[in-house]
Short mmCIF file of C-alpha atoms and ligand atoms in Angstrom, two decimals:
data_model
loop_
_atom_site.label_atom_id
_atom_site.label_comp_id
_atom_site.label_asym_id
_atom_site.label_seq_id
_atom_site.Cartn_x
_atom_site.Cartn_y
_atom_site.Cartn_z
CA MET A 1 118.90 209.86 161.06
CA THR A 2 115.92 209.48 163.36
CA ALA A 3 114.38 206.14 164.21
CA SER A 4 110.82 205.85 163.05
CA ALA A 5 108.40 203.11 163.89
CA ASP A 6 108.21 201.67 160.38
CA VAL A 7 111.97 201.42 159.78
CA PRO A 8 113.45 198.48 161.71
CA ALA A 9 116.39 199.32 163.97
CA ILE A 10 118.30 196.34 162.59
CA GLU A 11 117.42 194.36 159.47
CA ILE A 12 119.80 191.61 158.40
CA GLN A 13 119.35 189.28 155.47
CA GLY A 14 121.45 186.37 154.27
CA LEU A 15 124.41 187.27 156.47
CA ARG A 16 127.47 185.10 155.91
CA LYS A 17 130.79 185.31 157.70
CA SER A 18 133.81 183.01 157.69
CA TYR A 19 137.08 183.04 159.56
CA GLY A 20 139.38 181.27 157.12
CA SER A 21 137.66 178.00 156.25
CA ASN A 22 135.41 178.18 159.31
CA GLU A 23 132.00 179.44 158.21
CA VAL A 24 130.57 180.97 161.38
CA LEU A 25 127.40 182.62 160.03
CA LYS A 26 125.69 180.59 157.33
CA GLY A 27 122.96 182.85 156.03
CA VAL A 28 121.38 184.60 158.99
CA ASP A 29 118.17 186.63 158.74
CA PHE A 30 117.62 188.79 161.80
CA ARG A 31 115.43 191.74 162.66
CA VAL A 32 115.01 194.09 165.59
CA GLY A 33 112.09 196.49 165.28
CA SER A 34 112.28 199.99 166.71
CA GLY A 35 111.56 199.79 170.45
CA GLU A 36 111.85 196.00 170.49
CA VAL A 37 113.92 193.85 172.83
CA VAL A 38 115.36 190.79 171.12
CA CYS A 39 117.30 188.19 173.10
CA VAL A 40 119.73 185.90 171.29
CA VAL A 41 120.60 182.60 172.89
CA GLY A 42 122.50 179.49 171.81
CA PRO A 43 125.48 177.31 172.58
CA SER A 44 128.99 178.71 172.78
CA GLY A 45 130.47 179.05 169.30
CA SER A 46 127.11 179.32 167.54
CA GLY A 47 127.94 182.77 166.14
CA LYS A 48 126.03 185.07 168.50
CA SER A 49 128.91 187.48 169.15
CA THR A 50 129.88 187.50 165.50
CA LEU A 51 126.31 188.41 164.55
CA LEU A 52 126.26 191.23 167.08
CA ARG A 53 129.66 192.51 165.98
CA CYS A 54 128.61 192.56 162.33
CA VAL A 55 125.80 195.01 163.16
CA ASN A 56 128.19 197.95 163.54
CA ARG A 57 130.93 196.42 161.39
CA LEU A 58 133.32 195.54 164.17
CA GLU A 59 133.45 192.48 161.92
CA ASP A 60 133.11 192.68 158.15
CA ALA A 61 130.49 190.34 156.73
CA ASP A 62 131.28 188.27 153.63
CA ASP A 63 127.79 188.34 152.16
CA GLY A 64 124.28 189.56 152.92
CA GLN A 65 122.61 192.84 153.75
CA ILE A 66 122.82 194.72 157.05
CA LEU A 67 120.57 197.75 157.46
CA VAL A 68 120.77 199.86 160.61
CA GLU A 69 117.84 202.28 160.73
CA GLY A 70 117.55 201.67 157.00
CA ILE A 71 121.18 202.50 156.29
CA ASP A 72 123.29 199.88 154.49
CA ILE A 73 126.34 199.60 156.70
CA ARG A 74 128.20 197.41 154.16
CA ASP A 75 128.01 200.20 151.58
CA PRO A 76 131.50 201.77 151.36
CA GLU A 77 129.81 205.16 150.97
CA THR A 78 128.13 204.91 154.37
CA ASP A 79 129.44 207.18 157.12
CA LEU A 80 130.21 204.39 159.57
CA ASP A 81 131.11 206.71 162.46
CA ARG A 82 127.71 208.31 162.22
CA VAL A 83 125.91 204.96 162.30
CA ARG A 84 128.10 203.69 165.14
CA ALA A 85 127.26 206.76 167.19
CA ARG A 86 123.61 205.60 167.17
CA ILE A 87 124.52 202.19 168.63
CA GLY A 88 125.53 201.65 172.26
CA MET A 89 127.50 198.49 172.97
CA VAL A 90 128.06 196.66 176.23
CA PHE A 91 130.32 193.63 176.46
CA GLN A 92 131.07 190.91 178.97
CA GLN A 93 134.24 192.78 179.91
CA PHE A 94 133.39 196.32 180.95
CA ASN A 95 136.42 198.00 179.33
CA LEU A 96 136.36 201.04 181.60
CA PHE A 97 139.48 203.18 181.69
CA PRO A 98 141.13 202.36 185.03
CA HIS A 99 143.00 205.68 185.34
CA LEU A 100 139.82 207.75 184.94
CA THR A 101 137.08 208.26 187.49
CA VAL A 102 133.59 206.98 186.78
CA LEU A 103 132.47 210.48 185.77
CA GLU A 104 135.49 210.93 183.48
CA ASN A 105 134.78 207.56 181.88
CA LEU A 106 131.27 208.75 181.08
CA MET A 107 132.43 212.12 179.75
CA LEU A 108 135.30 211.02 177.51
CA ALA A 109 133.52 209.87 174.36
CA GLN A 110 130.91 212.59 174.72
CA ARG A 111 133.74 215.14 174.55
CA THR A 112 135.87 213.50 171.84
CA VAL A 113 133.24 211.92 169.58
CA LEU A 114 130.18 214.13 170.08
CA ARG A 115 132.27 217.25 170.82
CA ARG A 116 130.09 218.18 173.77
CA GLY A 117 131.35 220.87 176.10
CA ALA A 118 132.50 219.84 179.57
CA ALA A 119 129.43 221.18 181.36
CA GLU A 120 126.97 219.41 179.07
CA ALA A 121 128.97 216.17 179.11
CA LYS A 122 129.03 216.24 182.89
CA LYS A 123 125.31 216.88 183.12
CA VAL A 124 124.51 214.00 180.76
CA ALA A 125 126.95 211.73 182.61
CA LEU A 126 125.36 212.47 185.97
CA GLU A 127 121.87 211.90 184.58
CA ASN A 128 122.89 208.49 183.31
CA LEU A 129 124.72 207.53 186.50
CA GLU A 130 121.46 208.33 188.27
CA ARG A 131 119.65 206.08 185.81
CA VAL A 132 121.81 203.10 186.81
CA GLY A 133 121.70 204.00 190.51
CA LEU A 134 125.37 204.95 190.89
CA SER A 135 125.42 208.72 191.37
CA VAL A 136 127.38 208.27 194.58
CA LYS A 137 130.26 206.62 192.68
CA ALA A 138 130.91 209.49 190.27
CA ASP A 139 134.34 210.35 191.67
CA GLN A 140 135.56 206.81 192.34
CA HIS A 141 137.93 204.88 190.13
CA PRO A 142 136.52 201.70 188.53
CA ALA A 143 138.76 199.39 190.58
CA LYS A 144 136.91 200.48 193.73
CA LEU A 145 133.61 199.19 192.31
CA SER A 146 132.18 195.69 192.20
CA GLY A 147 131.90 193.96 188.84
CA GLY A 148 128.18 194.62 188.77
CA GLN A 149 128.70 198.30 189.49
CA GLN A 150 131.38 198.50 186.79
CA GLN A 151 129.00 196.96 184.29
CA ARG A 152 126.30 199.47 185.25
CA VAL A 153 128.86 202.24 184.70
CA ALA A 154 129.60 200.75 181.28
CA ILE A 155 125.87 200.84 180.50
CA ALA A 156 125.66 204.46 181.71
CA ARG A 157 128.65 205.33 179.53
CA ALA A 158 126.95 203.87 176.46
CA LEU A 159 123.70 205.69 177.33
CA SER A 160 125.56 208.99 177.65
CA MET A 161 126.02 208.94 173.88
CA ASN A 162 122.20 209.00 173.48
CA PRO A 163 122.11 205.90 171.30
CA ASP A 164 118.99 204.81 169.42
CA MET A 165 119.70 201.20 170.32
CA MET A 166 121.79 199.14 172.73
CA LEU A 167 123.59 195.89 171.91
CA PHE A 168 124.59 193.70 174.84
CA ASP A 169 126.95 190.72 174.50
CA GLU A 170 126.61 188.52 177.59
CA PRO A 171 126.67 191.53 179.94
CA THR A 172 126.32 189.43 183.09
CA SER A 173 128.45 186.40 182.19
CA ALA A 174 131.59 187.66 183.95
CA LEU A 175 129.76 188.61 187.15
CA ASP A 176 129.44 186.81 190.46
CA PRO A 177 125.90 185.43 190.68
CA GLU A 178 124.83 187.84 193.42
CA LEU A 179 125.70 190.84 191.21
CA VAL A 180 123.77 189.70 188.14
CA GLY A 181 120.37 190.89 189.37
CA ASP A 182 121.30 194.58 189.66
CA VAL A 183 122.58 194.67 186.08
CA LEU A 184 119.50 192.86 184.76
CA ALA A 185 117.31 195.32 186.70
CA VAL A 186 118.97 198.24 184.90
CA MET A 187 118.47 196.52 181.55
CA LYS A 188 114.86 195.82 182.42
CA SER A 189 114.20 199.48 183.24
CA LEU A 190 115.83 200.48 179.94
CA ALA A 191 113.50 198.11 178.11
CA ALA A 192 110.54 199.57 179.99
CA GLU A 193 111.58 203.04 178.80
CA GLY A 194 111.28 201.79 175.24
CA MET A 195 114.96 201.36 174.38
CA THR A 196 115.62 199.16 171.35
CA MET A 197 117.82 196.30 172.55
CA MET A 198 119.63 193.26 171.15
CA VAL A 199 120.80 191.10 174.04
CA VAL A 200 122.99 188.02 173.78
CA THR A 201 122.48 186.27 177.09
CA HIS A 202 122.12 183.01 178.96
CA GLU A 203 119.66 184.59 181.39
CA MET A 204 116.51 182.79 180.29
CA GLY A 205 114.44 184.41 183.04
CA PHE A 206 115.32 187.85 181.65
CA ALA A 207 114.57 186.69 178.11
CA ARG A 208 111.20 185.29 179.14
CA GLU A 209 110.20 188.35 181.14
CA VAL A 210 111.62 191.22 179.11
CA ALA A 211 112.16 190.19 175.49
CA ASP A 212 109.61 190.71 172.75
CA LYS A 213 111.38 188.06 170.71
CA LEU A 214 113.72 185.17 171.47
CA VAL A 215 116.15 183.97 168.81
CA PHE A 216 117.85 180.60 169.21
CA MET A 217 121.05 180.16 167.19
CA ASP A 218 123.07 177.02 166.65
CA GLY A 219 125.86 176.29 164.20
CA GLY A 220 125.73 179.69 162.52
CA VAL A 221 122.03 179.71 161.70
CA VAL A 222 118.84 180.92 163.39
CA VAL A 223 117.15 177.66 164.34
CA GLU A 224 114.04 179.09 166.03
CA GLU A 225 112.57 182.45 166.88
CA GLY A 226 109.36 183.77 168.35
CA ILE A 227 107.64 184.98 171.47
CA PRO A 228 109.93 183.87 174.35
CA SER A 229 107.30 182.05 176.41
CA GLU A 230 106.18 180.10 173.34
CA VAL A 231 109.64 179.24 172.08
CA LEU A 232 110.64 178.10 175.58
CA ALA A 233 107.46 176.11 176.21
CA ARG A 234 107.31 174.49 172.78
CA PRO A 235 110.72 174.35 171.06
CA GLN A 236 110.25 172.87 167.60
CA SER A 237 113.73 171.44 167.13
CA GLU A 238 115.68 168.83 169.04
CA ARG A 239 118.64 171.26 169.20
CA ALA A 240 116.57 173.93 170.95
CA ARG A 241 114.95 171.39 173.29
CA ALA A 242 118.37 170.09 174.35
CA PHE A 243 119.76 173.60 174.85
CA PHE A 244 116.82 174.89 176.92
CA ALA A 245 116.91 171.75 179.06
CA ARG A 246 120.54 172.56 179.90
CA VAL A 247 120.21 176.27 180.67
CA HIS A 248 116.95 176.20 182.62
P1 ADP B 1 129.32 182.73 170.34
O1 ADP B 1 129.31 184.17 170.66
O2 ADP B 1 127.97 182.19 169.97
O3 ADP B 1 129.98 181.90 171.39
P2 ADP B 1 131.23 183.50 168.32
O4 ADP B 1 130.52 184.38 167.35
O5 ADP B 1 132.10 184.14 169.32
O6 ADP B 1 130.16 182.53 169.00
O7 ADP B 1 132.14 182.47 167.55
C1 ADP B 1 131.66 181.63 166.52
C2 ADP B 1 132.82 180.89 165.92
O8 ADP B 1 133.69 181.80 165.30
C3 ADP B 1 133.65 180.10 166.92
O9 ADP B 1 134.02 178.87 166.29
C4 ADP B 1 134.85 180.98 167.12
O10 ADP B 1 135.98 180.21 167.43
C5 ADP B 1 135.00 181.66 165.77
N1 ADP B 1 135.61 182.99 165.88
C6 ADP B 1 135.05 184.05 166.50
N2 ADP B 1 135.83 185.14 166.38
C7 ADP B 1 136.91 184.76 165.66
C8 ADP B 1 138.08 185.44 165.17
N3 ADP B 1 138.29 186.74 165.43
N4 ADP B 1 138.96 184.71 164.46
C9 ADP B 1 138.75 183.42 164.19
N5 ADP B 1 137.69 182.72 164.60
C10 ADP B 1 136.76 183.37 165.32
MG1 MG B 2 129.88 185.19 172.37
#
């Protein structure tokens, strides 16, 4: 399963998802091309996390089509583990293992999921710690690190699995303001390297500067999408205008 330029990384059509009687996604079409950075913004409760979680079936959709690198992930025949291994995920909460060192956190899934030997897993882990500027923290435990450093470790851990794409769900929302910049800088360098990224965020500056496409969601639908600078300068809907006025 190799990503090629003409197969989108993520292609979603008509996605519907309800929790009980609460319809959270009401027919969402969404696309991330290979090598693209797409930022998803919108008010709390608009369905952003649910959309992201449907991509690798952390949530089961009720209707619609979800293709990841052309593979239908709602098809019961699909080898979900194999698709999931292509997708790195980073959440608001870093979910590092507190009893393991940074290096051990980065090696664990490489060993258990990818069955890499210890030497290779360590080499890959150290390369990715270098990538996020935290080589010196390899032998520390997560609790000794700042929130921003922990999030960069979480990013390095995801990268250590050599994913084809990275999904971020509000990666800087839990951080003190002075720590946000370092995490965004790492994400920016990833984008510059050509990583395919779907980023749910409230960081409009990041979206404007780094994203190829900005998607504004409200009430379980995509209300507007386009080139970030254009969407931000000329929102077509009252809902988007009101939202951008609040988060700017
Ligand atoms: P956002 O990420 O845009 O804030 P979410 O996708 O988290 O939005 O949530 C959209 C709606 O779905 C909210 O009304 C939320 O309460 C509801 N919701 C999300 N997850 C669950 C769940 N596991 N069970 C029930 N309701 C949920
Ligand atoms: Mg959310």
